[in-house]
Amino acid sequence: MPHHLLDTPIEYLKGVGPQRGELLKKELSIFTYSDLLYYYPFRYIDRTQFYKISSLKPELPMVQVLGRVVSKEIIGEKQKKRLVALLKDDTGLLELVWFQGIKWIDSLLQPGLVFIVFGKPSSFNGKLSMSHPELELYDPENKKPGNLALQPVYGSTEKLKQYSLDSKGIQRLTANLLQVVLSHVPETLPDYILQQYRLISKRLALQHIHFPSDVNLMHAAQQRIKFEELFFIQLKLLRNKTVLTRKYKGLIFGQVGDKFNTFYNERLPFELTGAQKRVIKEIRQDTQRGVQMNRLLQGDVGSGKTAVALMCMLLAIDNGFQACMMAPTEILAQQHYLSLEKLLGDNLATIALLTGSTPKKQRKIIHAELENGNINILIGTHALIEDTVKFNNLGLVVIDEQHRFGVEQRAKLWTKNHVPPHILVMTATPIPRTLAMTLYGDLDVSVIDELPVGRKPIKTIHLYESQRLRMFGFMREEIAKGRQVYIVYPLIKESEKLDLLHLEAGIEAISQEFPLPQYRISIVHGKLSASDKEAEMQRFARGETQIMVATTVIEVGVNVPNASVMIIENAERFGLSQLHQLRGRVGRGAEQSYCILMSGSKLSKDARIRLDTMVRTNNGFEISEIDMQLRGPGDIEGTRQSGVLDLKLADLVTDQAILQTARDCVIRIFDEDPDLSSEKNRLLWQYFNQREHGLVWNKIS
Ligand code: ADP
Ligand code: MG
């Protein structure tokens, strides 16, 4: 039985043992040697040199400064009490600040003494300072050997610290580990790639990511490891795509026929935007190549994705195929059905709707008509995926609002035809480019980055609670013009009770301000039954009520063009993408639309950035970039299954360039060598073919 050194349980490492082993598993999910090997420092301490005070910048890591204390002073009262000292070297003065342990520091810091001060420079009101730096009395005789390199800092926990596994403790374990395993770690990237991209070897990288001997090697190690992480995600994604497109021939939509042309020339009630035309052209090209299309269509709410989808479905029908369109909820499926039916008019195509609530009898008819090919277009929810749904000749699948569908569900649709149908995935949640490359790296991406002409950009304002009367006044004006208004309240699991109270109080206040019979209000929240919810939505959609008070249950994509005002209560509690989604409910008609963000006066820094961003821009892509910067990619919808979260070092916000390089590299590899069968790609071939214990580089025999 071969022994895989890196799979050795962590307790066998020198310095660990059963008790600490348990803790490492529990606290940091470190089970094996390899887990510890890939547990990277999150920061380094630069003790290679003394920095001059004049050269300090907030961008530096933790650094050390040598200087004399020239003054100290305790200022403020109680909570705000702090000790401020000034440190001087031959280039300038640096402010040192402590908020805690003041008594102890006060006794230590005597003016006139020279200290090695060690901490992170930061800038406050344009002035450089260090808060809570470490202090060491300078002793010219004492040259500690350990202080002469970049020191790694590892994340630890209170529990681990009790067992001497603070950062220093983990550092000691890592040093032991490297001694045992480093010479056994195999290279994972082919030599020619290392050379081409000037990457250091795997062993060198692991050595210097943990114990960099200088700043250059630290950067080189980071570069190599980040590249590798992003490279293998792309390799997996594009490998699937390469394999599948080689295995299956794609259906060919060779001609633009009558239905497409009739629709375009006679039925389409508007001129397509340039972006819509471009996307249709891209899809046309995709569907004639004899390769299955897997395309992601990104476009902000209201950019006209549905029209594009419809024209592609007509293209399928013109070529003798059926098409289907899948939406995440019943109400959306229904809306699509109605609007497509209207656009198509009579006799262009036969269209049917299939959802969970389609009566059995009708369902049977639909099943039969699908199988014999009488239905051209089927609209529906998840119900479409069920095995009982069989098509005669399915050529195109359109999936709306992709983020609610898993990859597996997508794959299931492939089996609905003997040759997999073309797949067009549409999403109204723009996601940052890097995330798109990682989440949907196996899809080609089209973007509609242009709104239909004449559409007025939504005006967004931010009002504080104290300005509520202005908001009511504005609502009255808009309703007097015949418009409708949404008011949305947050409903968040953790504070659901409180939220419901807010909602009730809100409804109460609105009902008083907008009394019957002049005003009518719809109310929709999660406690209502599905059918009540639906009925209320329909009332609003038909214009029977002027105000819709709702929690965030109002559906993505619901279309009420006459609604021109979106008011978001407690807007500071919503995430950016959610705010943007909500705002997208209005601005769907020809009228000027508005979004009013209501908030309290106390705002966190992030909340302020979110609200300011919303006021400043309507651009979903820009908003998504900022959202990712604020929250990190992990919180963005759809990332959970994607491998993004397995990234240990690479960062989709800051490492765009490396991602692009890695992706380009992988694309070139598959262009040249789709089977990875050439000798120079042997390591990559092995990555897919010799995996026994997780990833191949964990396997050492
Ligand atoms: P999305 O699904 O991208 O949010 P829709 O396809 O629902 O957007 O389109 C929103 C509205 O804009 C619909 O009422 C649609 O008829 C209209 N529309 C789409 N394309 C155009 C266009 N090129 N010119 C004018 N109106 C358009
Ligand atoms: Mg839509």
XYZ file of C-alpha atoms and ligand atoms in Angstrom:
729
model
C 0.000 0.000 0.000
C 1.620 3.232 -1.073
C 1.991 5.816 1.596
C 1.140 9.379 0.789
C 3.337 11.489 2.935
C 1.235 14.629 2.611
C -1.886 12.758 3.676
C -0.292 11.882 7.011
C -2.612 12.899 9.874
C -1.404 16.101 11.454
C -0.961 14.629 14.938
C 2.102 12.723 13.719
C 3.993 15.911 13.001
C 6.732 16.735 15.471
C 5.319 19.192 17.993
C 1.661 18.285 17.473
C 0.430 15.077 19.156
C -3.161 13.950 19.752
C -4.391 16.905 21.789
C -3.130 19.699 19.575
C -4.008 17.563 16.572
C -7.659 17.565 17.651
C -7.573 21.300 18.138
C -6.011 21.985 14.765
C -8.764 19.959 13.152
C -11.523 21.656 15.072
C -10.281 25.195 14.951
C -8.594 25.469 11.569
C -9.732 22.360 9.667
C -6.141 21.223 9.460
C -6.332 17.428 9.274
C -3.216 16.450 7.382
C 0.298 17.528 6.520
C -0.938 18.993 3.294
C -3.589 21.078 5.043
C -0.870 22.690 7.099
C 1.403 23.089 4.096
C -1.330 25.092 2.375
C -2.178 27.086 5.465
C -0.457 30.260 4.350
C 0.494 33.261 6.441
C -1.956 36.119 6.017
C 0.709 38.748 6.615
C 4.431 39.206 7.042
C 6.463 41.173 9.436
C 9.398 42.975 7.949
C 12.251 42.797 10.396
C 14.898 42.831 7.723
C 15.564 46.507 8.219
C 14.771 49.594 10.242
C 12.513 51.934 8.341
C 13.128 55.651 8.460
C 10.134 57.578 9.754
C 10.059 59.761 6.641
C 9.726 56.651 4.449
C 6.687 55.195 6.207
C 3.529 54.691 4.170
C 0.199 53.107 5.035
C 0.799 50.486 2.300
C 3.730 48.918 4.133
C 3.443 45.653 6.071
C 4.328 45.669 9.749
C 7.709 47.286 9.992
C 10.190 48.286 12.632
C 11.420 51.762 13.380
C 14.266 52.776 15.657
C 13.791 56.021 17.521
C 13.861 57.996 20.713
C 10.759 58.803 22.708
C 10.548 62.571 22.945
C 7.186 63.049 24.643
C 4.155 61.273 25.952
C 0.761 62.338 27.150
C -2.493 60.766 28.310
C -5.507 62.481 26.806
C -9.268 62.030 26.902
C -11.578 60.628 29.523
C -12.905 57.154 30.265
C -13.763 55.297 27.005
C -11.848 57.790 24.933
C -8.732 57.824 27.092
C -5.541 57.194 25.143
C -1.814 57.482 25.475
C -0.059 59.373 22.704
C 3.722 59.396 22.411
C 6.060 60.913 19.855
C 8.989 58.945 18.508
C 11.832 60.702 16.731
C 14.584 59.534 14.409
C 16.900 61.599 12.230
C 14.182 61.941 9.561
C 11.054 62.893 11.452
C 8.427 62.300 14.102
C 5.965 59.437 14.403
C 2.888 59.366 16.598
C 2.308 56.218 18.653
C -1.128 55.605 20.166
C -2.483 53.182 22.748
C -6.100 52.823 23.790
C -5.566 49.881 26.088
C -2.958 48.803 28.617
C -2.201 52.466 29.105
C -0.842 52.079 32.626
C 1.670 49.450 31.609
C 2.868 51.317 28.523
C 3.092 54.519 30.549
C 5.504 52.893 32.960
C 7.610 51.518 30.127
C 7.860 54.526 27.840
C 10.223 56.992 29.395
C 11.156 60.024 27.309
C 14.796 59.866 26.313
C 14.905 56.079 25.895
C 15.531 54.498 22.498
C 13.066 51.811 21.354
C 12.564 49.409 18.514
C 8.963 50.140 17.678
C 7.186 47.617 15.625
C 3.768 47.962 14.008
C 1.670 48.830 11.032
C 1.884 52.390 9.784
C -1.481 53.967 9.215
C -2.669 57.345 8.228
C -5.256 59.262 10.185
C -6.329 62.740 9.123
C -3.290 62.881 6.889
C -0.964 62.211 9.787
C 1.086 59.047 10.073
C 0.752 57.016 13.220
C 1.004 53.534 14.630
C -1.522 52.221 17.059
C -0.636 49.581 19.584
C 2.876 48.928 18.293
C 5.112 46.392 19.988
C 7.933 47.927 21.954
C 11.387 46.651 22.618
C 14.015 48.613 24.450
C 16.942 48.988 22.089
C 20.059 47.143 23.114
C 22.915 47.589 20.619
C 24.705 44.524 22.054
C 21.837 42.136 21.492
C 21.426 40.982 17.912
C 18.678 38.391 17.904
C 19.105 36.040 14.940
C 15.386 35.426 14.485
C 14.697 39.057 13.835
C 16.549 39.339 10.616
C 14.032 37.914 8.167
C 10.483 38.446 7.037
C 8.363 36.686 9.595
C 5.117 34.983 8.665
C 1.985 35.717 10.662
C -0.594 32.918 10.787
C -4.208 33.080 11.819
C -4.863 31.412 15.156
C -7.685 31.223 17.678
C -8.065 31.754 21.423
C -8.295 28.000 21.994
C -5.167 27.300 20.006
C -3.300 30.010 21.841
C -4.008 28.248 25.128
C -2.040 25.339 23.730
C 0.845 27.527 22.563
C -0.357 27.491 19.012
C -0.352 31.193 18.428
C 1.165 32.504 15.210
C 4.655 31.733 16.500
C 3.601 28.220 17.474
C 2.133 27.527 14.043
C 5.281 28.956 12.528
C 7.326 26.367 14.439
C 5.098 23.543 13.220
C 5.347 24.768 9.661
C 9.122 24.843 9.912
C 9.088 21.215 11.118
C 6.744 20.267 8.330
C 8.806 21.843 5.570
C 11.853 19.907 6.764
C 9.987 16.642 6.402
C 7.957 17.173 3.237
C 9.447 19.869 1.078
C 11.813 17.625 -0.850
C 8.869 15.319 -1.625
C 6.548 17.930 -3.049
C 6.207 17.315 -6.782
C 6.065 20.036 -9.369
C 2.547 20.555 -10.732
C 3.112 22.962 -13.594
C 4.942 21.977 -16.776
C 8.398 23.352 -17.126
C 7.685 25.349 -20.236
C 4.913 27.203 -18.448
C 7.169 28.045 -15.536
C 9.682 29.440 -17.962
C 7.211 31.264 -20.108
C 5.621 33.035 -17.173
C 8.790 33.326 -15.104
C 7.351 31.386 -12.211
C 9.460 29.849 -9.484
C 9.248 26.137 -8.734
C 6.610 24.718 -6.441
C 9.108 23.820 -3.759
C 10.748 27.191 -3.773
C 7.343 28.846 -3.667
C 6.189 26.836 -0.662
C 9.458 27.518 1.128
C 9.238 31.253 0.573
C 5.534 31.671 1.078
C 6.094 30.490 4.632
C 9.588 31.824 5.235
C 10.506 34.444 2.663
C 14.158 35.357 2.825
C 13.435 38.706 1.246
C 10.611 40.766 -0.173
C 11.333 39.755 -3.779
C 11.091 36.078 -3.008
C 7.941 36.688 -1.034
C 6.371 38.286 -4.111
C 7.665 35.545 -6.404
C 6.186 32.884 -4.133
C 2.829 34.653 -3.999
C 2.802 35.059 -7.747
C 3.511 31.385 -8.381
C 0.909 30.144 -5.935
C -1.810 32.499 -7.082
C -1.152 31.595 -10.694
C -1.401 27.919 -9.908
C -4.682 28.284 -8.006
C -6.328 30.209 -10.811
C -4.736 28.081 -13.510
C -6.219 24.820 -12.256
C -9.719 26.245 -11.881
C -9.544 27.364 -15.498
C -8.020 24.078 -16.570
C -10.936 22.158 -15.088
C -13.567 24.486 -16.540
C -12.133 24.578 -20.014
C -11.288 20.904 -19.995
C -14.982 20.089 -19.505
C -15.857 22.371 -22.321
C -13.176 20.972 -24.602
C -14.172 17.398 -23.909
C -17.862 18.057 -24.378
C -17.576 20.065 -27.546
C -15.405 17.342 -29.036
C -17.688 14.574 -27.918
C -20.912 16.065 -29.206
C -21.651 17.663 -32.504
C -23.757 20.761 -32.139
C -27.077 21.268 -33.833
C -26.850 23.530 -36.831
C -29.213 26.469 -37.240
C -28.139 27.066 -40.801
C -30.787 29.467 -42.010
C -32.633 32.544 -40.986
C -36.162 31.687 -41.995
C -39.678 33.031 -42.306
C -40.596 33.182 -38.666
C -37.540 35.102 -37.655
C -37.928 37.502 -40.570
C -41.656 37.986 -40.176
C -41.209 38.720 -36.524
C -38.348 41.088 -37.111
C -39.952 42.961 -39.977
C -43.592 42.954 -38.949
C -44.078 42.263 -35.268
C -41.161 43.649 -33.312
C -42.600 46.847 -31.827
C -39.262 48.615 -31.481
C -35.866 48.973 -33.068
C -33.297 46.640 -31.521
C -30.452 48.316 -29.743
C -26.954 47.915 -31.128
C -26.094 45.644 -28.242
C -29.096 43.415 -28.873
C -28.152 43.106 -32.542
C -24.585 42.267 -31.647
C -25.660 39.538 -29.261
C -28.043 37.998 -31.791
C -25.180 37.957 -34.270
C -22.920 36.228 -31.737
C -25.563 33.600 -31.154
C -26.108 33.182 -34.888
C -22.424 32.451 -35.313
C -22.391 30.044 -32.389
C -25.282 28.032 -33.686
C -23.925 27.473 -37.172
C -20.554 26.081 -36.223
C -21.620 22.534 -35.472
C -20.585 22.923 -31.853
C -22.957 23.127 -28.942
C -23.454 26.682 -27.748
C -23.086 27.408 -24.052
C -23.480 31.108 -23.735
C -24.074 33.445 -20.843
C -26.003 36.593 -21.642
C -25.462 39.329 -19.117
C -27.546 42.423 -19.228
C -28.924 44.788 -16.704
C -32.605 44.713 -15.842
C -34.578 46.242 -18.648
C -31.856 45.870 -21.246
C -34.100 43.670 -23.373
C -32.826 40.160 -22.920
C -36.252 38.645 -23.480
C -36.509 39.974 -27.009
C -33.096 38.513 -27.789
C -34.150 35.170 -26.355
C -37.334 35.172 -28.371
C -35.551 35.858 -31.634
C -33.157 33.029 -30.934
C -36.071 30.728 -30.248
C -37.580 31.703 -33.584
C -34.270 30.910 -35.201
C -34.472 27.435 -33.691
C -38.014 26.966 -34.967
C -37.044 28.141 -38.443
C -34.529 25.336 -38.484
C -37.017 22.696 -37.447
C -36.362 22.632 -33.722
C -38.303 23.298 -30.548
C -37.189 25.737 -27.881
C -37.877 26.125 -24.203
C -37.388 28.833 -21.662
C -37.005 28.202 -17.976
C -37.633 30.784 -15.251
C -36.999 30.451 -11.530
C -40.536 31.180 -10.316
C -44.080 30.620 -11.437
C -44.915 34.256 -11.597
C -41.948 34.968 -13.831
C -42.691 32.035 -16.072
C -46.223 33.262 -16.407
C -45.092 36.762 -17.208
C -42.736 35.508 -19.862
C -45.480 33.395 -21.306
C -47.903 36.298 -21.525
C -45.432 38.756 -22.982
C -44.079 36.280 -25.514
C -47.557 35.306 -26.539
C -48.369 38.933 -27.094
C -45.185 39.612 -29.058
C -45.674 36.566 -31.244
C -49.285 37.248 -32.066
C -51.209 34.538 -33.883
C -49.704 31.873 -36.089
C -45.993 32.559 -35.727
C -45.432 29.789 -33.213
C -47.294 27.563 -30.797
C -46.380 28.349 -27.254
C -47.311 26.641 -23.988
C -46.796 27.168 -20.278
C -45.867 24.384 -17.890
C -45.386 24.946 -14.176
C -45.895 23.063 -10.948
C -49.477 24.219 -10.796
C -50.504 23.223 -14.299
C -53.511 20.901 -13.838
C -52.869 17.268 -14.526
C -55.178 17.047 -17.467
C -53.625 19.972 -19.237
C -50.190 18.705 -18.373
C -50.939 15.477 -20.192
C -51.977 17.357 -23.268
C -48.837 19.455 -23.177
C -46.682 16.366 -22.790
C -48.257 14.800 -25.825
C -48.093 17.922 -27.961
C -44.467 18.380 -27.058
C -43.583 14.876 -28.049
C -45.287 15.071 -31.379
C -43.728 18.456 -32.032
C -46.877 20.563 -32.167
C -45.660 22.878 -29.455
C -42.793 25.050 -30.668
C -41.972 26.926 -27.503
C -42.418 25.732 -23.955
C -42.153 28.203 -21.102
C -41.956 26.997 -17.527
C -40.272 26.537 -14.217
C -38.211 23.644 -12.883
C -41.129 21.508 -14.005
C -39.469 21.503 -17.426
C -36.597 19.396 -16.192
C -38.718 16.502 -15.013
C -38.138 13.251 -16.831
C -41.733 13.045 -17.964
C -41.210 16.111 -20.127
C -40.035 14.861 -23.510
C -39.444 16.951 -26.560
C -39.702 15.973 -30.162
C -36.616 17.848 -31.215
C -35.344 20.336 -28.678
C -32.817 22.715 -30.182
C -32.486 25.620 -27.764
C -32.823 26.038 -24.037
C -33.032 29.506 -22.556
C -32.494 29.814 -18.825
C -33.540 33.098 -17.262
C -32.005 34.440 -14.067
C -29.282 31.843 -14.023
C -28.058 32.293 -10.494
C -30.965 30.317 -9.160
C -30.176 27.276 -11.227
C -27.372 24.925 -10.339
C -24.895 23.549 -12.795
C -26.474 20.112 -12.455
C -29.878 21.356 -13.443
C -28.315 22.936 -16.461
C -26.651 19.648 -17.343
C -29.928 17.793 -17.050
C -31.357 19.824 -19.863
C -28.679 18.505 -22.145
C -30.221 15.104 -22.044
C -33.510 16.355 -23.413
C -32.364 15.733 -26.931
C -30.171 13.065 -28.528
C -27.809 15.865 -29.462
C -27.515 18.385 -26.634
C -29.481 21.552 -27.368
C -27.827 24.945 -27.496
C -27.978 26.669 -24.156
C -28.425 30.342 -23.499
C -28.212 31.405 -19.893
C -29.448 34.891 -19.068
C -28.704 36.816 -15.942
C -29.755 40.248 -14.822
C -27.307 40.236 -11.962
C -24.178 41.545 -13.538
C -21.179 39.986 -11.950
C -17.619 41.231 -11.983
C -15.538 40.084 -14.912
C -13.155 38.020 -12.832
C -15.988 36.262 -11.115
C -17.704 35.569 -14.425
C -14.487 34.026 -15.703
C -14.330 31.811 -12.675
C -17.973 30.938 -12.175
C -18.925 30.625 -15.802
C -15.525 30.047 -17.308
C -16.977 27.252 -19.422
C -19.497 29.601 -20.972
C -18.960 32.206 -23.637
C -20.143 35.558 -22.467
C -22.281 38.098 -24.276
C -23.100 41.423 -22.752
C -25.952 43.833 -23.424
C -24.408 47.025 -22.198
C -26.877 49.477 -23.643
C -30.421 50.340 -22.639
C -33.147 50.885 -25.241
C -33.235 54.470 -26.475
C -35.638 56.831 -24.823
C -35.313 54.998 -21.550
C -34.623 57.641 -18.926
C -32.030 56.645 -16.338
C -33.589 56.161 -12.921
C -32.920 59.057 -10.574
C -31.809 57.914 -7.165
C -31.801 59.974 -3.997
C -30.900 59.204 -0.436
C -33.112 60.635 2.312
C -32.744 60.437 6.058
C -35.542 59.508 8.382
C -36.014 63.187 9.262
C -36.922 63.887 5.626
C -39.800 61.432 5.548
C -42.412 64.109 4.863
C -40.632 64.942 1.634
C -40.939 61.326 0.658
C -44.696 61.275 1.321
C -45.127 64.493 -0.636
C -43.265 63.049 -3.564
C -45.346 59.897 -3.499
C -48.540 61.939 -3.630
C -47.287 63.886 -6.652
C -46.377 60.767 -8.564
C -49.602 58.962 -7.735
C -51.513 62.061 -8.838
C -49.808 61.651 -12.219
C -51.199 58.126 -12.378
C -48.013 56.316 -11.407
C -47.531 53.503 -8.926
C -45.124 53.165 -6.042
C -43.246 50.309 -4.396
C -42.173 50.513 -0.762
C -39.813 47.755 0.265
C -38.830 46.742 3.768
C -35.931 44.535 4.703
C -36.704 41.142 6.087
C -33.671 39.436 7.391
C -33.757 36.106 9.145
C -31.820 37.124 12.245
C -34.066 40.029 13.074
C -37.241 38.810 11.501
C -39.459 39.749 14.460
C -38.178 43.288 14.591
C -38.444 43.598 10.833
C -42.062 42.511 10.913
C -42.739 45.168 13.539
C -41.150 47.750 11.266
C -43.217 46.511 8.377
C -46.429 46.722 10.405
C -45.590 50.186 11.674
C -44.754 51.181 8.119
C -48.039 49.872 6.764
C -49.865 51.692 9.531
C -48.167 54.978 8.705
C -48.685 54.579 4.971
C -52.360 53.748 5.464
C -52.789 56.928 7.461
C -50.966 59.095 4.963
C -52.702 57.479 2.030
C -56.244 56.706 3.191
C -59.028 54.975 1.367
C -60.948 55.498 -0.818
C -58.550 57.768 -2.676
C -55.597 55.418 -2.261
C -55.419 51.649 -2.377
C -52.538 49.619 -1.051
C -51.262 46.115 -1.827
C -49.321 44.295 0.824
C -47.019 41.383 0.104
C -44.761 39.586 2.540
C -43.385 36.145 3.194
C -46.111 35.186 5.670
C -48.761 35.238 2.976
C -49.690 32.085 1.124
C -48.393 31.783 -2.408
C -51.818 32.354 -3.892
C -52.519 35.437 -1.754
C -49.143 36.827 -2.708
C -49.863 36.221 -6.311
C -53.309 37.819 -6.101
C -51.865 40.949 -4.505
C -49.134 41.206 -7.114
C -51.693 40.853 -9.860
C -53.852 43.580 -8.333
C -50.879 45.908 -8.400
C -49.850 44.799 -11.884
C -53.371 45.562 -13.163
C -53.201 49.022 -11.613
C -55.974 48.425 -9.079
C -53.715 49.561 -6.257
C -51.293 52.454 -6.380
C -48.944 51.434 -3.618
C -47.245 48.106 -3.110
C -45.788 47.632 0.355
C -43.585 44.581 0.366
C -40.717 42.811 1.931
C -38.013 41.609 -0.387
C -40.244 38.794 -1.577
C -41.179 40.876 -4.598
C -39.853 38.798 -7.361
C -36.793 39.325 -9.422
C -37.816 40.364 -12.875
C -41.466 41.193 -12.246
C -42.533 43.784 -14.739
C -44.978 46.592 -13.926
C -44.042 49.360 -16.365
C -46.382 51.880 -14.781
C -44.609 51.713 -11.429
C -42.164 54.604 -11.391
C -41.103 54.968 -7.777
C -39.147 52.499 -5.683
C -38.774 53.404 -2.050
C -36.406 51.275 -0.015
C -36.760 51.530 3.746
C -33.723 50.902 5.944
C -31.711 50.920 2.780
C -28.496 50.783 4.799
C -29.318 47.185 5.640
C -29.423 45.919 2.085
C -26.472 44.701 0.098
C -25.537 46.550 -3.067
C -26.658 43.935 -5.528
C -29.977 43.653 -3.770
C -30.458 47.420 -3.879
C -29.668 47.388 -7.552
C -32.079 44.533 -8.201
C -34.833 46.330 -6.343
C -34.207 49.555 -8.192
C -34.563 47.615 -11.421
C -38.276 47.064 -10.676
C -38.885 50.630 -11.855
C -37.686 52.439 -14.960
C -39.429 49.960 -17.208
C -41.781 52.359 -18.898
C -41.268 55.599 -20.783
C -41.748 57.756 -17.679
C -39.003 59.195 -15.529
C -38.525 56.812 -12.612
C -37.143 57.339 -9.152
C -35.531 55.363 -6.411
C -35.569 56.734 -2.882
C -33.238 55.217 -0.351
C -34.428 55.848 3.206
C -31.956 55.408 6.017
C -31.226 56.330 9.587
C -28.604 58.980 10.225
C -25.988 56.676 11.693
C -24.277 54.860 8.858
C -21.318 52.538 8.870
C -18.537 53.266 6.409
C -19.584 50.430 4.120
C -23.247 51.409 4.267
C -22.337 54.926 3.228
C -20.302 53.624 0.295
C -23.226 51.447 -0.758
C -25.761 54.272 -0.670
C -23.409 56.758 -2.330
C -22.695 54.240 -5.079
C -26.395 53.759 -5.725
C -26.950 57.500 -5.960
C -23.944 57.951 -8.244
C -24.475 55.204 -10.823
C -27.027 52.990 -12.543
C -24.389 50.783 -14.096
C -24.850 47.240 -12.836
C -21.345 46.164 -13.742
C -19.764 49.008 -11.846
C -22.015 48.255 -8.893
C -21.069 44.593 -8.936
C -17.358 45.440 -8.882
C -17.833 47.636 -5.835
C -20.012 45.006 -4.218
C -17.256 42.451 -4.601
C -14.681 44.847 -3.183
C -16.854 45.440 -0.141
C -17.902 41.874 0.516
C -15.364 39.670 -1.146
C -16.391 37.128 -3.759
C -17.545 34.591 -1.182
C -20.746 36.410 -0.418
C -21.781 36.944 -3.958
C -24.549 34.693 -5.121
C -23.538 31.580 -6.966
C -19.978 31.376 -5.685
C -20.546 28.624 -3.198
C -20.240 25.698 -5.590
C -17.638 27.278 -7.770
C -14.218 26.647 -6.286
C -13.747 30.373 -5.811
C -13.972 29.766 -2.130
C -11.143 27.260 -2.252
C -8.793 29.981 -3.314
C -6.288 30.337 -0.539
C -4.115 33.119 -1.792
C -5.484 34.454 -5.035
C -8.026 37.224 -4.740
C -10.507 37.960 -7.490
C -10.550 41.624 -6.592
C -6.835 42.286 -6.693
C -5.525 39.518 -8.922
C -7.435 40.199 -12.131
C -4.265 40.338 -14.168
C -3.029 36.968 -12.952
C -6.431 35.430 -13.631
C -6.464 36.737 -17.163
C -2.932 35.441 -17.751
C -3.788 32.010 -16.366
C -6.934 31.790 -18.457
C -5.177 32.829 -21.649
C -2.509 30.273 -20.903
C -5.087 27.495 -20.498
C -6.939 28.497 -23.662
C -3.692 28.277 -25.620
C -2.901 24.874 -24.131
C -6.229 23.407 -25.225
C -6.023 25.012 -28.650
C -2.728 23.315 -29.209
C -3.290 20.070 -27.389
C -6.963 19.374 -26.594
C -6.294 15.905 -25.171
C -3.289 17.036 -23.179
C -1.512 14.151 -24.830
C 1.764 15.816 -25.698
C 4.794 15.066 -23.595
C 5.234 18.618 -22.407
C 1.731 18.574 -20.891
C 2.213 15.280 -19.115
C 1.736 16.842 -15.662
C -1.576 18.315 -16.728
C -2.739 15.019 -18.140
C -1.834 13.391 -14.859
C -3.832 15.976 -12.994
C -6.980 14.544 -14.546
C -6.018 10.932 -14.875
C -4.106 9.967 -11.795
C -6.103 11.443 -9.050
C -6.609 9.061 -6.203
C -6.449 11.222 -3.152
C -7.847 14.575 -3.999
C -5.443 16.553 -6.062
C -2.476 14.899 -7.604
C 0.084 16.976 -5.820
C -1.081 15.548 -2.537
C -0.072 12.151 -3.742
C 3.418 11.048 -3.040
C 4.483 7.475 -3.109
P -34.713 42.231 -19.234
O -35.265 40.845 -19.305
O -33.366 42.367 -19.856
O -34.771 42.818 -17.876
P -36.892 42.809 -20.949
O -36.518 41.943 -22.054
O -37.963 42.371 -20.011
O -35.606 43.186 -20.124
O -37.220 44.236 -21.558
C -37.696 45.291 -20.756
C -38.689 46.132 -21.539
O -38.026 46.820 -22.585
C -39.764 45.314 -22.160
O -40.976 45.985 -21.989
C -39.366 45.240 -23.628
O -40.483 45.112 -24.485
C -38.650 46.558 -23.838
N -37.614 46.532 -24.869
C -36.730 45.538 -25.104
N -35.877 45.880 -26.104
C -36.229 47.114 -26.502
C -35.726 48.015 -27.492
N -34.708 47.703 -28.291
N -36.342 49.218 -27.623
C -37.382 49.547 -26.836
N -37.904 48.750 -25.887
C -37.341 47.538 -25.706
Mg -36.010 39.562 -17.751
